[in-house]
């Protein structure tokens, strides 16, 4: 259950990163409010998961999901540059996240 919280928190991290961009420096109301909701939810779930998981693997999985998800979202919806190197790098992040999740201990 704790790993599921980390995974959901990672997807919420993608949400807050995208909303941060869309807020244009906190000058747009709804993206700013969405950023705050995604961020608080993401940190809240991560905090709950850390009661049962080691901080290193959990944090790495959380940031890996957030980074890969944000990069993928940006390429699909925000016209970010798509390149072979970027796609290979995202794949490596995802493989690393899976490896850390499989090896991550719990208390």
Coordinates of C-alpha atoms in Angstrom, one line a residue:
X1 CA 0.0 0.0 0.0
X2 CA 2.9 2.4 0.8
X3 CA 4.3 2.0 -2.7
X4 CA 1.0 2.7 -4.2
X5 CA 0.9 6.0 -2.3
X6 CA 4.4 6.9 -3.7
X7 CA 3.3 6.1 -7.3
X8 CA 0.1 8.2 -7.0
X9 CA 2.2 11.0 -5.4
X10 CA 4.6 10.8 -8.3
X11 CA 1.8 11.3 -10.8
X12 CA 0.6 14.2 -8.7
X13 CA 4.1 15.7 -8.9
X14 CA 3.7 15.6 -12.7
X15 CA 0.5 17.6 -12.2
X16 CA 2.1 20.2 -10.0
X17 CA 5.0 20.7 -12.3
X18 CA 2.8 21.2 -15.3
X19 CA 0.5 23.6 -13.4
X20 CA 3.6 25.5 -12.3
X21 CA 4.5 26.1 -15.9
X22 CA 0.9 27.0 -16.8
X23 CA 0.6 29.4 -13.9
X24 CA 3.2 31.7 -15.7
X25 CA 4.9 32.7 -12.4
X26 CA 1.7 32.5 -10.3
X27 CA 0.0 35.1 -12.5
X28 CA -2.9 32.9 -13.6
X29 CA -5.4 32.0 -10.9
X30 CA -6.6 28.5 -11.8
X31 CA -3.2 26.9 -12.7
X32 CA -1.8 28.4 -9.5
X33 CA -4.6 26.9 -7.4
X34 CA -4.2 23.6 -9.2
X35 CA -0.5 23.7 -8.6
X36 CA -1.1 24.2 -4.8
X37 CA -3.6 21.3 -4.7
X38 CA -1.4 18.9 -6.7
X39 CA 1.7 19.9 -4.6
X40 CA -0.1 19.5 -1.2
X41 CA -1.6 16.2 -2.3
X42 CA 1.7 14.9 -3.6
X43 CA 3.7 15.8 -0.5
X44 CA 0.9 14.5 1.7
X45 CA 0.9 11.1 0.1
X46 CA 4.7 10.9 0.1
X47 CA 4.7 11.8 3.8
X48 CA 2.2 9.0 4.6
X49 CA 4.3 6.5 2.5
X50 CA 7.5 7.4 4.3
X51 CA 6.1 6.1 7.5
X52 CA 6.6 2.6 6.1
X53 CA 9.3 3.0 3.4
X54 CA 13.0 3.9 3.4
X55 CA 13.4 7.5 2.3
X56 CA 16.0 6.9 -0.5
X57 CA 14.1 4.5 -2.7
X58 CA 10.7 6.2 -2.0
X59 CA 12.0 9.7 -2.9
X60 CA 13.8 8.4 -6.0
X61 CA 10.7 6.7 -7.2
X62 CA 8.6 9.8 -6.5
X63 CA 10.9 12.1 -8.3
X64 CA 11.5 9.7 -11.2
X65 CA 7.8 9.3 -11.9
X66 CA 7.4 13.1 -11.6
X67 CA 10.3 13.8 -13.9
X68 CA 9.4 11.2 -16.5
X69 CA 5.7 12.1 -16.4
X70 CA 6.4 15.8 -16.8
X71 CA 8.8 15.3 -19.7
X72 CA 6.3 13.0 -21.5
X73 CA 3.4 15.4 -20.8
X74 CA 5.5 18.3 -22.1
X75 CA 6.4 16.5 -25.3
X76 CA 2.8 15.5 -26.0
X77 CA 0.9 18.6 -24.9
X78 CA 3.3 21.5 -24.6
X79 CA 5.3 21.2 -27.8
X80 CA 8.5 20.3 -25.9
X81 CA 11.3 19.1 -28.1
X82 CA 11.2 15.3 -28.8
X83 CA 14.5 13.6 -29.5
X84 CA 15.8 10.1 -29.4
X85 CA 18.2 10.9 -26.6
X86 CA 15.3 12.3 -24.5
X87 CA 13.2 9.2 -25.1
X88 CA 16.0 6.9 -24.2
X89 CA 16.8 8.9 -21.1
X90 CA 13.1 8.8 -20.0
X91 CA 13.1 5.1 -20.5
X92 CA 16.2 4.8 -18.3
X93 CA 14.5 6.8 -15.6
X94 CA 11.5 4.5 -15.7
X95 CA 13.7 1.4 -15.6
X96 CA 15.5 2.9 -12.6
X97 CA 12.3 3.6 -10.8
X98 CA 11.1 0.1 -11.4
X99 CA 14.4 -1.3 -10.1
X100 CA 14.3 0.9 -7.0
X101 CA 10.7 -0.1 -6.3
X102 CA 11.5 -3.7 -6.5
X103 CA 14.5 -3.3 -4.2
X104 CA 13.1 -0.8 -1.8
X105 CA 12.8 -2.1 1.7
X106 CA 10.1 -1.3 4.2
X107 CA 10.2 -0.9 8.0

